[in-house]
């Protein structure tokens, strides 16, 4: 946790390096939000079908930050603003050349209803070197 879900319209002007963008988001949000970099799960979706006011020159970028509930309002504000700052750097050309909105939202997940399974919970672990040499 957290999960970063980035959606953007197919008419953005930049050739965004998604891996670089997420590395920057992870570092920045770790600093202001207290997240561990290794805990981010991030993905991006380019949407070629989108509806605005009917013109192609309308564009959007939206980042949904999904994390467990409990952060104070000020912490959420700082996280959101820092994410917006990073996104603004990566989509500056689209902002200049189209009618574009960049938005960030924080979706709070309820711990009681959140479930997950990790691969290391399912796959038997290989014996350690010490265990295998003792046999």
PDB file of C-alpha atoms in Angstrom:
ATOM      1  CA  UNK A   1       0.000   0.000   0.000  1.00  0.00           C
ATOM      2  CA  UNK A   2      -0.519   2.572  -1.414  1.00  0.00           C
ATOM      3  CA  UNK A   3      -1.878   1.816  -4.873  1.00  0.00           C
ATOM      4  CA  UNK A   4      -1.434   4.516  -7.511  1.00  0.00           C
ATOM      5  CA  UNK A   5      -3.939   4.405 -10.376  1.00  0.00           C
ATOM      6  CA  UNK A   6      -3.048   6.890 -13.126  1.00  0.00           C
ATOM      7  CA  UNK A   7      -5.520   7.466 -15.946  1.00  0.00           C
ATOM      8  CA  UNK A   8      -4.976   9.897 -18.792  1.00  0.00           C
ATOM      9  CA  UNK A   9      -6.660  10.806 -22.033  1.00  0.00           C
ATOM     10  CA  UNK A  10      -5.113   9.515 -25.224  1.00  0.00           C
ATOM     11  CA  UNK A  11      -4.415  13.011 -26.535  1.00  0.00           C
ATOM     12  CA  UNK A  12      -1.673  14.011 -24.121  1.00  0.00           C
ATOM     13  CA  UNK A  13       1.221  15.676 -25.917  1.00  0.00           C
ATOM     14  CA  UNK A  14       4.134  14.113 -24.046  1.00  0.00           C
ATOM     15  CA  UNK A  15       5.733  10.743 -24.585  1.00  0.00           C
ATOM     16  CA  UNK A  16       5.615  10.115 -20.850  1.00  0.00           C
ATOM     17  CA  UNK A  17       8.163   7.730 -19.376  1.00  0.00           C
ATOM     18  CA  UNK A  18       5.696   6.028 -17.016  1.00  0.00           C
ATOM     19  CA  UNK A  19       8.418   4.189 -15.101  1.00  0.00           C
ATOM     20  CA  UNK A  20      10.291   7.444 -14.439  1.00  0.00           C
ATOM     21  CA  UNK A  21       7.055   9.212 -13.494  1.00  0.00           C
ATOM     22  CA  UNK A  22       6.176   6.534 -10.944  1.00  0.00           C
ATOM     23  CA  UNK A  23       9.730   6.469  -9.526  1.00  0.00           C
ATOM     24  CA  UNK A  24       9.440  10.222  -8.926  1.00  0.00           C
ATOM     25  CA  UNK A  25       5.957   9.873  -7.423  1.00  0.00           C
ATOM     26  CA  UNK A  26       7.108   7.053  -5.145  1.00  0.00           C
ATOM     27  CA  UNK A  27      10.091   9.063  -3.879  1.00  0.00           C
ATOM     28  CA  UNK A  28       8.092  12.266  -3.376  1.00  0.00           C
ATOM     29  CA  UNK A  29       5.110  10.599  -1.714  1.00  0.00           C
ATOM     30  CA  UNK A  30       7.361   8.517   0.525  1.00  0.00           C
ATOM     31  CA  UNK A  31       8.932  11.703   1.791  1.00  0.00           C
ATOM     32  CA  UNK A  32       5.708  13.624   2.504  1.00  0.00           C
ATOM     33  CA  UNK A  33       3.389  10.699   3.270  1.00  0.00           C
ATOM     34  CA  UNK A  34       5.570   8.307   5.224  1.00  0.00           C
ATOM     35  CA  UNK A  35       5.105   5.445   2.744  1.00  0.00           C
ATOM     36  CA  UNK A  36       7.815   2.881   2.054  1.00  0.00           C
ATOM     37  CA  UNK A  37       8.916   2.931  -1.598  1.00  0.00           C
ATOM     38  CA  UNK A  38       8.782  -0.869  -1.831  1.00  0.00           C
ATOM     39  CA  UNK A  39       5.090  -0.853  -0.843  1.00  0.00           C
ATOM     40  CA  UNK A  40       3.783   1.107  -3.851  1.00  0.00           C
ATOM     41  CA  UNK A  41       1.728  -0.731  -6.446  1.00  0.00           C
ATOM     42  CA  UNK A  42       1.373   1.558  -9.436  1.00  0.00           C
ATOM     43  CA  UNK A  43      -0.192   1.347 -12.874  1.00  0.00           C
ATOM     44  CA  UNK A  44      -1.214   3.638 -15.700  1.00  0.00           C
ATOM     45  CA  UNK A  45      -4.070   3.445 -18.167  1.00  0.00           C
ATOM     46  CA  UNK A  46      -4.268   5.458 -21.378  1.00  0.00           C
ATOM     47  CA  UNK A  47      -7.880   6.061 -22.366  1.00  0.00           C
ATOM     48  CA  UNK A  48      -8.416   6.591 -26.068  1.00  0.00           C
ATOM     49  CA  UNK A  49     -12.179   6.823 -25.662  1.00  0.00           C
ATOM     50  CA  UNK A  50     -13.126   9.769 -23.480  1.00  0.00           C
ATOM     51  CA  UNK A  51     -15.863  12.362 -23.511  1.00  0.00           C
ATOM     52  CA  UNK A  52     -15.384  16.009 -22.665  1.00  0.00           C
ATOM     53  CA  UNK A  53     -17.060  18.925 -24.370  1.00  0.00           C
ATOM     54  CA  UNK A  54     -16.796  17.207 -27.745  1.00  0.00           C
ATOM     55  CA  UNK A  55     -13.470  18.663 -28.798  1.00  0.00           C
ATOM     56  CA  UNK A  56     -10.301  16.644 -29.145  1.00  0.00           C
ATOM     57  CA  UNK A  57      -8.321  19.410 -27.503  1.00  0.00           C
ATOM     58  CA  UNK A  58      -9.744  18.624 -24.103  1.00  0.00           C
ATOM     59  CA  UNK A  59      -7.424  16.369 -22.069  1.00  0.00           C
ATOM     60  CA  UNK A  60      -7.153  14.975 -18.548  1.00  0.00           C
ATOM     61  CA  UNK A  61      -4.775  13.285 -16.146  1.00  0.00           C
ATOM     62  CA  UNK A  62      -6.131  11.763 -12.935  1.00  0.00           C
ATOM     63  CA  UNK A  63      -4.199  10.040 -10.169  1.00  0.00           C
ATOM     64  CA  UNK A  64      -6.094   8.027  -7.570  1.00  0.00           C
ATOM     65  CA  UNK A  65      -3.976   7.316  -4.504  1.00  0.00           C
ATOM     66  CA  UNK A  66      -5.513   4.402  -2.638  1.00  0.00           C
ATOM     67  CA  UNK A  67      -4.333   3.981   0.928  1.00  0.00           C
ATOM     68  CA  UNK A  68      -5.646   2.876   4.284  1.00  0.00           C
ATOM     69  CA  UNK A  69      -7.797   5.324   6.212  1.00  0.00           C
ATOM     70  CA  UNK A  70      -6.394   7.160   9.185  1.00  0.00           C
ATOM     71  CA  UNK A  71      -4.084   9.851   7.855  1.00  0.00           C
ATOM     72  CA  UNK A  72      -4.854  13.335   9.175  1.00  0.00           C
ATOM     73  CA  UNK A  73      -6.411  15.845   6.754  1.00  0.00           C
ATOM     74  CA  UNK A  74      -3.192  17.900   6.602  1.00  0.00           C
ATOM     75  CA  UNK A  75      -1.142  14.821   5.642  1.00  0.00           C
ATOM     76  CA  UNK A  76      -3.608  13.963   2.867  1.00  0.00           C
ATOM     77  CA  UNK A  77      -3.464  17.559   1.609  1.00  0.00           C
ATOM     78  CA  UNK A  78       0.354  17.439   1.463  1.00  0.00           C
ATOM     79  CA  UNK A  79       0.321  14.073  -0.327  1.00  0.00           C
ATOM     80  CA  UNK A  80      -2.199  15.320  -2.883  1.00  0.00           C
ATOM     81  CA  UNK A  81      -0.347  18.590  -3.516  1.00  0.00           C
ATOM     82  CA  UNK A  82       3.016  16.838  -3.910  1.00  0.00           C
ATOM     83  CA  UNK A  83       1.536  14.357  -6.397  1.00  0.00           C
ATOM     84  CA  UNK A  84      -0.010  17.254  -8.333  1.00  0.00           C
ATOM     85  CA  UNK A  85       3.378  19.008  -8.456  1.00  0.00           C
ATOM     86  CA  UNK A  86       5.099  15.914  -9.901  1.00  0.00           C
ATOM     87  CA  UNK A  87       2.319  15.339 -12.443  1.00  0.00           C
ATOM     88  CA  UNK A  88       2.460  18.975 -13.513  1.00  0.00           C
ATOM     89  CA  UNK A  89       6.138  18.590 -14.424  1.00  0.00           C
ATOM     90  CA  UNK A  90       5.466  15.491 -16.520  1.00  0.00           C
ATOM     91  CA  UNK A  91       2.413  16.850 -18.346  1.00  0.00           C
ATOM     92  CA  UNK A  92       3.454  20.510 -18.773  1.00  0.00           C
ATOM     93  CA  UNK A  93       3.198  20.455 -22.580  1.00  0.00           C
ATOM     94  CA  UNK A  94      -0.338  19.059 -22.477  1.00  0.00           C
ATOM     95  CA  UNK A  95      -1.296  21.767 -19.976  1.00  0.00           C
ATOM     96  CA  UNK A  96       0.099  24.438 -22.310  1.00  0.00           C
ATOM     97  CA  UNK A  97      -1.367  23.120 -25.567  1.00  0.00           C
ATOM     98  CA  UNK A  98      -4.787  21.750 -24.597  1.00  0.00           C
ATOM     99  CA  UNK A  99      -7.616  22.409 -22.206  1.00  0.00           C
ATOM    100  CA  UNK A 100      -6.360  19.951 -19.590  1.00  0.00           C
ATOM    101  CA  UNK A 101      -7.245  19.140 -16.008  1.00  0.00           C
ATOM    102  CA  UNK A 102      -4.766  17.316 -13.796  1.00  0.00           C
ATOM    103  CA  UNK A 103      -6.391  15.942 -10.670  1.00  0.00           C
ATOM    104  CA  UNK A 104      -5.371  13.897  -7.656  1.00  0.00           C
ATOM    105  CA  UNK A 105      -7.687  12.154  -5.265  1.00  0.00           C
ATOM    106  CA  UNK A 106      -7.018  10.055  -2.216  1.00  0.00           C
ATOM    107  CA  UNK A 107      -9.293   7.080  -1.768  1.00  0.00           C
ATOM    108  CA  UNK A 108      -9.257   5.674   1.741  1.00  0.00           C
ATOM    109  CA  UNK A 109      -9.518   1.904   2.059  1.00  0.00           C
ATOM    110  CA  UNK A 110     -11.134   0.260   5.042  1.00  0.00           C
ATOM    111  CA  UNK A 111      -8.737  -2.223   6.680  1.00  0.00           C
ATOM    112  CA  UNK A 112     -11.593  -4.451   7.802  1.00  0.00           C
ATOM    113  CA  UNK A 113     -12.813  -5.011   4.237  1.00  0.00           C
ATOM    114  CA  UNK A 114      -9.408  -5.139   2.505  1.00  0.00           C
ATOM    115  CA  UNK A 115      -8.011  -8.598   1.714  1.00  0.00           C
ATOM    116  CA  UNK A 116      -4.903  -9.766  -0.088  1.00  0.00           C
ATOM    117  CA  UNK A 117      -2.699 -12.775  -0.642  1.00  0.00           C
ATOM    118  CA  UNK A 118       1.006 -12.544  -1.368  1.00  0.00           C
ATOM    119  CA  UNK A 119       2.889 -15.008  -3.518  1.00  0.00           C
ATOM    120  CA  UNK A 120       5.336 -15.723  -0.696  1.00  0.00           C
ATOM    121  CA  UNK A 121       2.336 -16.837   1.379  1.00  0.00           C
ATOM    122  CA  UNK A 122       1.447 -19.466  -1.237  1.00  0.00           C
ATOM    123  CA  UNK A 123       4.752 -20.725  -2.620  1.00  0.00           C
ATOM    124  CA  UNK A 124       6.846 -23.029  -0.413  1.00  0.00           C
ATOM    125  CA  UNK A 125      10.130 -21.322   0.330  1.00  0.00           C
ATOM    126  CA  UNK A 126      13.311 -22.916  -0.972  1.00  0.00           C
ATOM    127  CA  UNK A 127      15.508 -24.272   1.811  1.00  0.00           C
ATOM    128  CA  UNK A 128      18.258 -21.925   2.887  1.00  0.00           C
ATOM    129  CA  UNK A 129      21.836 -22.732   1.938  1.00  0.00           C
ATOM    130  CA  UNK A 130      22.530 -23.783   5.522  1.00  0.00           C
ATOM    131  CA  UNK A 131      19.526 -26.174   5.540  1.00  0.00           C
ATOM    132  CA  UNK A 132      20.419 -27.730   2.173  1.00  0.00           C
ATOM    133  CA  UNK A 133      24.073 -28.395   3.130  1.00  0.00           C
ATOM    134  CA  UNK A 134      23.018 -29.997   6.398  1.00  0.00           C
ATOM    135  CA  UNK A 135      21.022 -32.689   4.591  1.00  0.00           C
TER     136      UNK A 135
END
